[in-house]
Amino acid sequence: MPNPFYDRDIVSIKDFTKSDLEYVFSATDRIRAMKPSQRGELGKGRTLGYIFYEPSTRTRMSFEAAIASLGGSSIGISELKSSSVEKGESLADTIRVIDLYSDVIVLRHPMDGSSRFAAELSENPIINAGSGSEEHPTQALLDLYTILKEKGRIDGLSIAIVGDLKYGRTVYSLLYGLANYKVDIHLVSPPSLAVRKESIYDVQGRLKITEHNELDGVLQKADVLYVTRIQRERFPDLQEYEKVRGSYTIDNATLQKAKKDVSVMHPLPRLDEISHSVDATKNAVYFRQAANGKELRAALLALMLNESPAL
Ligand code: NCD
């Protein structure tokens, strides 16, 4: 199979087939097994450029760590105040310029559609690192990869997605990715944060979804609990946020009611939705998930930058 990621934009996970997803998962396995010296050849002399219009810890750092592990380098802007964005430079001009200095561009922006827009302007491929509440495709790739590694499969699992299903962009990319598999999906949220039906319209027929307001009913069924942060920054009215903050907390008492081997996942950052006491349990997967982020992004970059990478 030809490398489906070479010179491609990663704007939406919907742009990729199931075999494309599997292609990057097996590349991730291979890259993890490689010696650092071999791995360091895959991105030699290549530059990753990034700009983050919203805060980031894991996404930015894992991309930087990933390109460094391939022997490449990264340049970018994460502090807008020190860039010409502060002077009023447009997104279009900013992307055009980053494009001149980089081989691949990572963009996070608060607007839905921002990455698609950037991809049309830039010669080099764009990676959507979060576009408003629309999508975060590389997060979904690493989430699916993590499920595969933790459970040995994705088909046949029961997956509960909990929290802010209205504004959480990782939720949408994950749902689009899961539409390639046979899974039972339980969506758990307060009524005001239910999933946006119009955004799952085209994948709905391929997903078996049940919606809930309470966690209790799904705990005995779920193989994976994918917990999300209430996205305070997306609420048009902070009083509405106050009504739903702290709606769900996963703690050791919750785990008592869940399947013994339930995998608790979270894209992070967490606030109070997963108690720190869960960290020491074997159910806590979220830090391994973050670690997988670097490896999967390294594999993805190697595939994007090389038509036939030696991996
Ligand atoms: C997520 C995001 O930015 O959408 N963070 C991440 O990339 N892991 C989740 C969040 O901010 O809640």
GROMACS .gro file of C-alpha atoms and ligand atoms in nm:
model
  323
    1MET     CA    1   0.000   0.000   0.000
    2PRO     CA    2   0.146   0.340  -0.094
    3ASN     CA    3   0.208   0.573   0.201
    4PRO     CA    4  -0.127   0.753   0.238
    5PHE     CA    5   0.018   1.035   0.449
    6TYR     CA    6   0.298   1.156   0.225
    7ASP     CA    7   0.259   1.531   0.167
    8ARG     CA    8  -0.104   1.519   0.290
    9ASP     CA    9  -0.279   1.774   0.512
   10ILE     CA   10  -0.415   1.635   0.839
   11VAL     CA   11  -0.718   1.859   0.874
   12SER     CA   12  -0.993   1.612   0.959
   13ILE     CA   13  -0.982   1.249   1.058
   14LYS     CA   14  -1.274   1.203   0.818
   15ASP     CA   15  -1.025   1.247   0.530
   16PHE     CA   16  -0.869   0.908   0.614
   17THR     CA   17  -0.990   0.552   0.568
   18LYS     CA   18  -0.967   0.270   0.819
   19SER     CA   19  -0.666   0.127   0.636
   20ASP     CA   20  -0.498   0.470   0.651
   21LEU     CA   21  -0.549   0.471   1.029
   22GLU     CA   22  -0.408   0.120   1.056
   23TYR     CA   23  -0.112   0.226   0.843
   24VAL     CA   24  -0.010   0.495   1.092
   25PHE     CA   25  -0.073   0.264   1.390
   26SER     CA   26   0.166   0.002   1.255
   27ALA     CA   27   0.419   0.271   1.162
   28THR     CA   28   0.397   0.386   1.526
   29ASP     CA   29   0.473   0.032   1.647
   30ARG     CA   30   0.773   0.017   1.417
   31ILE     CA   31   0.907   0.359   1.509
   32ARG     CA   32   0.886   0.271   1.880
   33ALA     CA   33   1.100  -0.035   1.815
   34MET     CA   34   1.367   0.156   1.621
   35LYS     CA   35   1.711   0.247   1.750
   36PRO     CA   36   1.743   0.623   1.813
   37SER     CA   37   2.015   0.643   1.548
   38GLN     CA   38   1.790   0.494   1.276
   39ARG     CA   39   1.498   0.701   1.386
   40GLY     CA   40   1.712   1.013   1.375
   41GLU     CA   41   1.751   0.973   0.998
   42LEU     CA   42   1.380   1.005   0.918
   43GLY     CA   43   1.349   1.381   0.962
   44LYS     CA   44   1.708   1.492   0.916
   45GLY     CA   45   1.731   1.848   0.786
   46ARG     CA   46   1.352   1.894   0.804
   47THR     CA   47   1.179   2.171   0.994
   48LEU     CA   48   0.845   2.166   1.170
   49GLY     CA   49   0.689   2.512   1.205
   50TYR     CA   50   0.407   2.573   1.448
   51ILE     CA   51   0.173   2.843   1.568
   52PHE     CA   52  -0.064   2.807   1.861
   53TYR     CA   53  -0.335   3.070   1.896
   54GLU     CA   54  -0.459   2.879   2.203
   55PRO     CA   55  -0.269   2.730   2.497
   56SER     CA   56  -0.106   2.389   2.465
   57THR     CA   57   0.129   2.170   2.665
   58ARG     CA   58   0.116   1.817   2.527
   59THR     CA   59   0.031   1.881   2.166
   60ARG     CA   60   0.307   2.134   2.109
   61MET     CA   61   0.570   1.959   2.318
   62SER     CA   62   0.498   1.615   2.174
   63PHE     CA   63   0.527   1.751   1.819
   64GLU     CA   64   0.857   1.916   1.913
   65ALA     CA   65   0.983   1.601   2.083
   66ALA     CA   66   0.866   1.395   1.785
   67ILE     CA   67   1.049   1.596   1.517
   68ALA     CA   68   1.360   1.610   1.737
   69SER     CA   69   1.353   1.230   1.769
   70LEU     CA   70   1.352   1.210   1.388
   71GLY     CA   71   1.661   1.430   1.366
   72GLY     CA   72   1.467   1.738   1.256
   73SER     CA   73   1.408   2.071   1.423
   74SER     CA   74   1.115   2.290   1.517
   75ILE     CA   75   1.050   2.662   1.507
   76GLY     CA   76   0.736   2.834   1.613
   77ILE     CA   77   0.514   3.070   1.798
   78SER     CA   78   0.326   2.980   2.112
   79GLU     CA   79   0.330   3.327   2.264
   80LEU     CA   80   0.127   3.542   2.026
   81LYS     CA   81   0.225   3.861   2.207
   82SER     CA   82   0.580   3.822   2.082
   83SER     CA   83   0.469   3.770   1.721
   84SER     CA   84   0.327   3.999   1.452
   85VAL     CA   85  -0.020   3.861   1.528
   86GLU     CA   86  -0.006   4.121   1.804
   87LYS     CA   87   0.040   4.392   1.538
   88GLY     CA   88  -0.268   4.267   1.355
   89GLU     CA   89  -0.116   4.031   1.098
   90SER     CA   90  -0.379   3.804   0.947
   91LEU     CA   91  -0.390   3.425   0.979
   92ALA     CA   92  -0.347   3.403   0.600
   93ASP     CA   93  -0.024   3.606   0.594
   94THR     CA   94   0.108   3.435   0.905
   95ILE     CA   95   0.059   3.090   0.751
   96ARG     CA   96   0.214   3.200   0.419
   97VAL     CA   97   0.527   3.308   0.603
   98ILE     CA   98   0.558   3.002   0.829
   99ASP     CA   99   0.520   2.802   0.507
  100LEU     CA  100   0.840   2.964   0.371
  101TYR     CA  101   1.045   2.846   0.667
  102SER     CA  102   0.902   2.499   0.733
  103ASP     CA  103   0.841   2.159   0.574
  104VAL     CA  104   0.526   2.091   0.776
  105ILE     CA  105   0.305   2.328   0.977
  106VAL     CA  106   0.119   2.259   1.301
  107LEU     CA  107  -0.169   2.499   1.370
  108ARG     CA  108  -0.402   2.544   1.666
  109HIS     CA  109  -0.664   2.814   1.632
  110PRO     CA  110  -0.994   2.895   1.807
  111MET     CA  111  -1.195   2.902   1.483
  112ASP     CA  112  -1.369   2.603   1.329
  113GLY     CA  113  -1.244   2.574   0.971
  114SER     CA  114  -0.911   2.746   1.044
  115SER     CA  115  -0.700   2.447   0.943
  116ARG     CA  116  -0.889   2.385   0.620
  117PHE     CA  117  -0.837   2.754   0.538
  118ALA     CA  118  -0.464   2.733   0.617
  119ALA     CA  119  -0.428   2.415   0.411
  120GLU     CA  120  -0.559   2.597   0.106
  121LEU     CA  121  -0.295   2.869   0.144
  122SER     CA  122   0.009   2.668   0.231
  123GLU     CA  123   0.233   2.470  -0.004
  124ASN     CA  124   0.354   2.244   0.273
  125PRO     CA  125   0.116   2.017   0.464
  126ILE     CA  126  -0.086   2.150   0.756
  127ILE     CA  127  -0.156   1.951   1.070
  128ASN     CA  128  -0.468   2.060   1.254
  129ALA     CA  129  -0.370   2.067   1.623
  130GLY     CA  130  -0.717   2.187   1.725
  131SER     CA  131  -0.965   2.400   1.533
  132GLY     CA  132  -1.221   2.557   1.765
  133SER     CA  133  -1.463   2.295   1.890
  134GLU     CA  134  -1.453   2.123   1.554
  135GLU     CA  135  -1.165   1.873   1.546
  136HIS     CA  136  -0.829   1.763   1.682
  137PRO     CA  137  -0.742   1.475   1.448
  138THR     CA  138  -0.397   1.379   1.579
  139GLN     CA  139  -0.543   1.352   1.931
  140ALA     CA  140  -0.796   1.102   1.796
  141LEU     CA  141  -0.520   0.906   1.622
  142LEU     CA  142  -0.330   0.874   1.947
  143ASP     CA  143  -0.651   0.794   2.135
  144LEU     CA  144  -0.738   0.513   1.895
  145TYR     CA  145  -0.381   0.385   1.904
  146THR     CA  146  -0.393   0.387   2.285
  147ILE     CA  147  -0.719   0.190   2.290
  148LEU     CA  148  -0.564  -0.062   2.052
  149LYS     CA  149  -0.253  -0.102   2.268
  150GLU     CA  150  -0.442  -0.119   2.600
  151LYS     CA  151  -0.720  -0.350   2.485
  152GLY     CA  152  -0.558  -0.535   2.195
  153ARG     CA  153  -0.849  -0.439   1.967
  154ILE     CA  154  -1.106  -0.169   1.902
  155ASP     CA  155  -1.388  -0.373   1.745
  156GLY     CA  156  -1.634  -0.509   1.998
  157LEU     CA  157  -1.556  -0.260   2.273
  158SER     CA  158  -1.799  -0.051   2.470
  159ILE     CA  159  -1.667   0.305   2.492
  160ALA     CA  160  -1.813   0.572   2.720
  161ILE     CA  161  -1.729   0.934   2.634
  162VAL     CA  162  -1.794   1.157   2.933
  163GLY     CA  163  -1.811   1.530   2.997
  164ASP     CA  164  -1.824   1.819   2.754
  165LEU     CA  165  -1.955   1.660   2.437
  166LYS     CA  166  -2.077   1.989   2.297
  167TYR     CA  167  -1.754   2.186   2.283
  168GLY     CA  168  -1.489   1.913   2.314
  169ARG     CA  169  -1.311   1.889   1.978
  170THR     CA  170  -1.132   1.570   2.077
  171VAL     CA  171  -1.475   1.408   2.114
  172TYR     CA  172  -1.571   1.479   1.753
  173SER     CA  173  -1.245   1.356   1.603
  174LEU     CA  174  -1.267   1.046   1.821
  175LEU     CA  175  -1.626   0.975   1.711
  176TYR     CA  176  -1.531   1.017   1.344
  177GLY     CA  177  -1.238   0.779   1.394
  178LEU     CA  178  -1.451   0.525   1.584
  179ALA     CA  179  -1.702   0.525   1.298
  180ASN     CA  180  -1.452   0.291   1.123
  181TYR     CA  181  -1.499   0.025   1.391
  182LYS     CA  182  -1.780  -0.183   1.541
  183VAL     CA  183  -1.816  -0.031   1.886
  184ASP     CA  184  -2.091   0.056   2.131
  185ILE     CA  185  -2.068   0.421   2.220
  186HIS     CA  186  -2.219   0.565   2.535
  187LEU     CA  187  -2.226   0.943   2.546
  188VAL     CA  188  -2.252   1.080   2.900
  189SER     CA  189  -2.306   1.454   2.954
  190PRO     CA  190  -2.534   1.705   3.119
  191PRO     CA  191  -2.825   1.777   2.881
  192SER     CA  192  -2.683   2.121   2.798
  193LEU     CA  193  -2.350   1.967   2.688
  194ALA     CA  194  -2.489   1.688   2.469
  195VAL     CA  195  -2.317   1.610   2.141
  196ARG     CA  196  -2.396   1.845   1.848
  197LYS     CA  197  -2.616   1.629   1.629
  198GLU     CA  198  -2.538   1.825   1.312
  199SER     CA  199  -2.167   1.755   1.357
  200ILE     CA  200  -2.211   1.379   1.365
  201TYR     CA  201  -2.481   1.369   1.098
  202ASP     CA  202  -2.267   1.206   0.831
  203VAL     CA  203  -2.116   0.936   1.055
  204GLN     CA  204  -2.426   0.864   1.263
  205GLY     CA  205  -2.532   0.570   1.048
  206ARG     CA  206  -2.202   0.396   1.120
  207LEU     CA  207  -2.210   0.454   1.498
  208LYS     CA  208  -2.413   0.273   1.762
  209ILE     CA  209  -2.475   0.552   2.012
  210THR     CA  210  -2.676   0.573   2.334
  211GLU     CA  211  -2.696   0.896   2.531
  212HIS     CA  212  -2.702   0.933   2.909
  213ASN     CA  213  -2.695   1.205   3.172
  214GLU     CA  214  -2.568   0.983   3.453
  215LEU     CA  215  -2.250   0.781   3.467
  216ASP     CA  216  -2.392   0.506   3.685
  217GLY     CA  217  -2.585   0.329   3.409
  218VAL     CA  218  -2.278   0.288   3.186
  219LEU     CA  219  -2.008   0.195   3.437
  220GLN     CA  220  -2.078  -0.178   3.427
  221LYS     CA  221  -2.067  -0.186   3.048
  222ALA     CA  222  -1.776   0.038   2.958
  223ASP     CA  223  -1.438  -0.106   2.858
  224VAL     CA  224  -1.306   0.247   2.812
  225LEU     CA  225  -1.405   0.562   2.999
  226TYR     CA  226  -1.291   0.857   2.787
  227VAL     CA  227  -1.324   1.154   3.019
  228THR     CA  228  -1.309   1.516   2.900
  229ARG     CA  229  -1.268   1.858   3.057
  230ILE     CA  230  -1.558   2.101   3.053
  231GLN     CA  231  -1.430   2.354   2.796
  232ARG     CA  232  -1.475   2.672   2.999
  233GLU     CA  233  -1.318   2.891   2.731
  234ARG     CA  234  -1.588   2.800   2.476
  235PHE     CA  235  -1.890   2.900   2.686
  236PRO     CA  236  -2.055   3.218   2.559
  237ASP     CA  237  -2.194   3.266   2.912
  238LEU     CA  238  -1.979   3.177   3.214
  239GLN     CA  239  -2.288   3.141   3.433
  240GLU     CA  240  -2.376   2.842   3.218
  241TYR     CA  241  -2.030   2.701   3.283
  242GLU     CA  242  -2.081   2.739   3.657
  243LYS     CA  243  -2.397   2.526   3.631
  244VAL     CA  244  -2.215   2.229   3.479
  245ARG     CA  245  -1.862   2.247   3.621
  246GLY     CA  246  -1.772   1.942   3.822
  247SER     CA  247  -2.065   1.743   3.675
  248TYR     CA  248  -1.871   1.417   3.682
  249THR     CA  249  -1.581   1.300   3.894
  250ILE     CA  250  -1.410   0.968   3.845
  251ASP     CA  251  -1.265   0.851   4.176
  252ASN     CA  252  -1.192   0.520   4.341
  253ALA     CA  253  -1.559   0.481   4.438
  254THR     CA  254  -1.650   0.516   4.069
  255LEU     CA  255  -1.395   0.251   3.977
  256GLN     CA  256  -1.553   0.013   4.230
  257LYS     CA  257  -1.871   0.022   4.022
  258ALA     CA  258  -1.689  -0.015   3.689
  259LYS     CA  259  -1.543  -0.313   3.504
  260LYS     CA  260  -1.227  -0.429   3.678
  261ASP     CA  261  -1.011  -0.366   3.375
  262VAL     CA  262  -1.175  -0.042   3.259
  263SER     CA  263  -0.925   0.191   3.088
  264VAL     CA  264  -0.966   0.548   3.206
  265MET     CA  265  -0.852   0.786   2.934
  266HIS     CA  266  -0.839   1.166   2.911
  267PRO     CA  267  -0.681   1.390   2.646
  268LEU     CA  268  -0.565   1.613   2.934
  269PRO     CA  269  -0.547   1.868   3.088
  270ARG     CA  270  -0.776   1.741   3.364
  271LEU     CA  271  -0.924   1.965   3.625
  272ASP     CA  272  -1.136   1.785   3.882
  273GLU     CA  273  -1.301   1.526   3.656
  274ILE     CA  274  -1.053   1.253   3.748
  275SER     CA  275  -0.945   1.237   4.109
  276HIS     CA  276  -0.568   1.217   4.164
  277SER     CA  277  -0.624   0.901   4.365
  278VAL     CA  278  -0.705   0.723   4.036
  279ASP     CA  279  -0.351   0.791   3.908
  280ALA     CA  280  -0.203   0.507   4.109
  281THR     CA  281  -0.454   0.248   3.984
  282LYS     CA  282  -0.393   0.017   3.690
  283ASN     CA  283  -0.697   0.173   3.525
  284ALA     CA  284  -0.527   0.508   3.475
  285VAL     CA  285  -0.419   0.521   3.111
  286TYR     CA  286  -0.403   0.898   3.055
  287PHE     CA  287  -0.029   0.944   3.104
  288ARG     CA  288   0.054   0.646   2.880
  289GLN     CA  289  -0.189   0.804   2.634
  290ALA     CA  290   0.011   1.130   2.645
  291ALA     CA  291   0.334   0.932   2.596
  292ASN     CA  292   0.183   0.760   2.292
  293GLY     CA  293   0.117   1.108   2.153
  294LYS     CA  294   0.485   1.167   2.092
  295GLU     CA  295   0.536   0.830   1.926
  296LEU     CA  296   0.231   0.848   1.705
  297ARG     CA  297   0.316   1.204   1.599
  298ALA     CA  298   0.671   1.096   1.518
  299ALA     CA  299   0.536   0.818   1.296
  300LEU     CA  300   0.291   1.057   1.132
  301LEU     CA  301   0.564   1.315   1.062
  302ALA     CA  302   0.795   1.047   0.921
  303LEU     CA  303   0.517   0.940   0.685
  304MET     CA  304   0.425   1.296   0.588
  305LEU     CA  305   0.784   1.399   0.518
  306ASN     CA  306   0.906   1.088   0.332
  307GLU     CA  307   0.733   0.906   0.051
  308SER     CA  308   0.894   0.575   0.145
  309PRO     CA  309   1.041   0.613   0.493
  310ALA     CA  310   1.276   0.340   0.613
  311LEU     CA  311   1.054   0.219   0.896
  312NCD     C1  312  -0.736   1.905   2.430
  312NCD     C2  313  -0.766   2.019   2.334
  312NCD     O1  314  -0.688   2.112   2.320
  312NCD     O2  315  -0.869   2.006   2.270
  312NCD     N1  316  -0.604   1.908   2.477
  312NCD     C3  317  -0.510   1.830   2.413
  312NCD     O3  318  -0.468   1.861   2.305
  312NCD     N2  319  -0.472   1.716   2.472
  312NCD     C4  320  -0.835   1.887   2.539
  312NCD     C5  321  -0.870   2.001   2.628
  312NCD     O4  322  -0.814   2.111   2.619
  312NCD     O5  323  -0.956   1.979   2.714
   0.00000   0.00000   0.00000
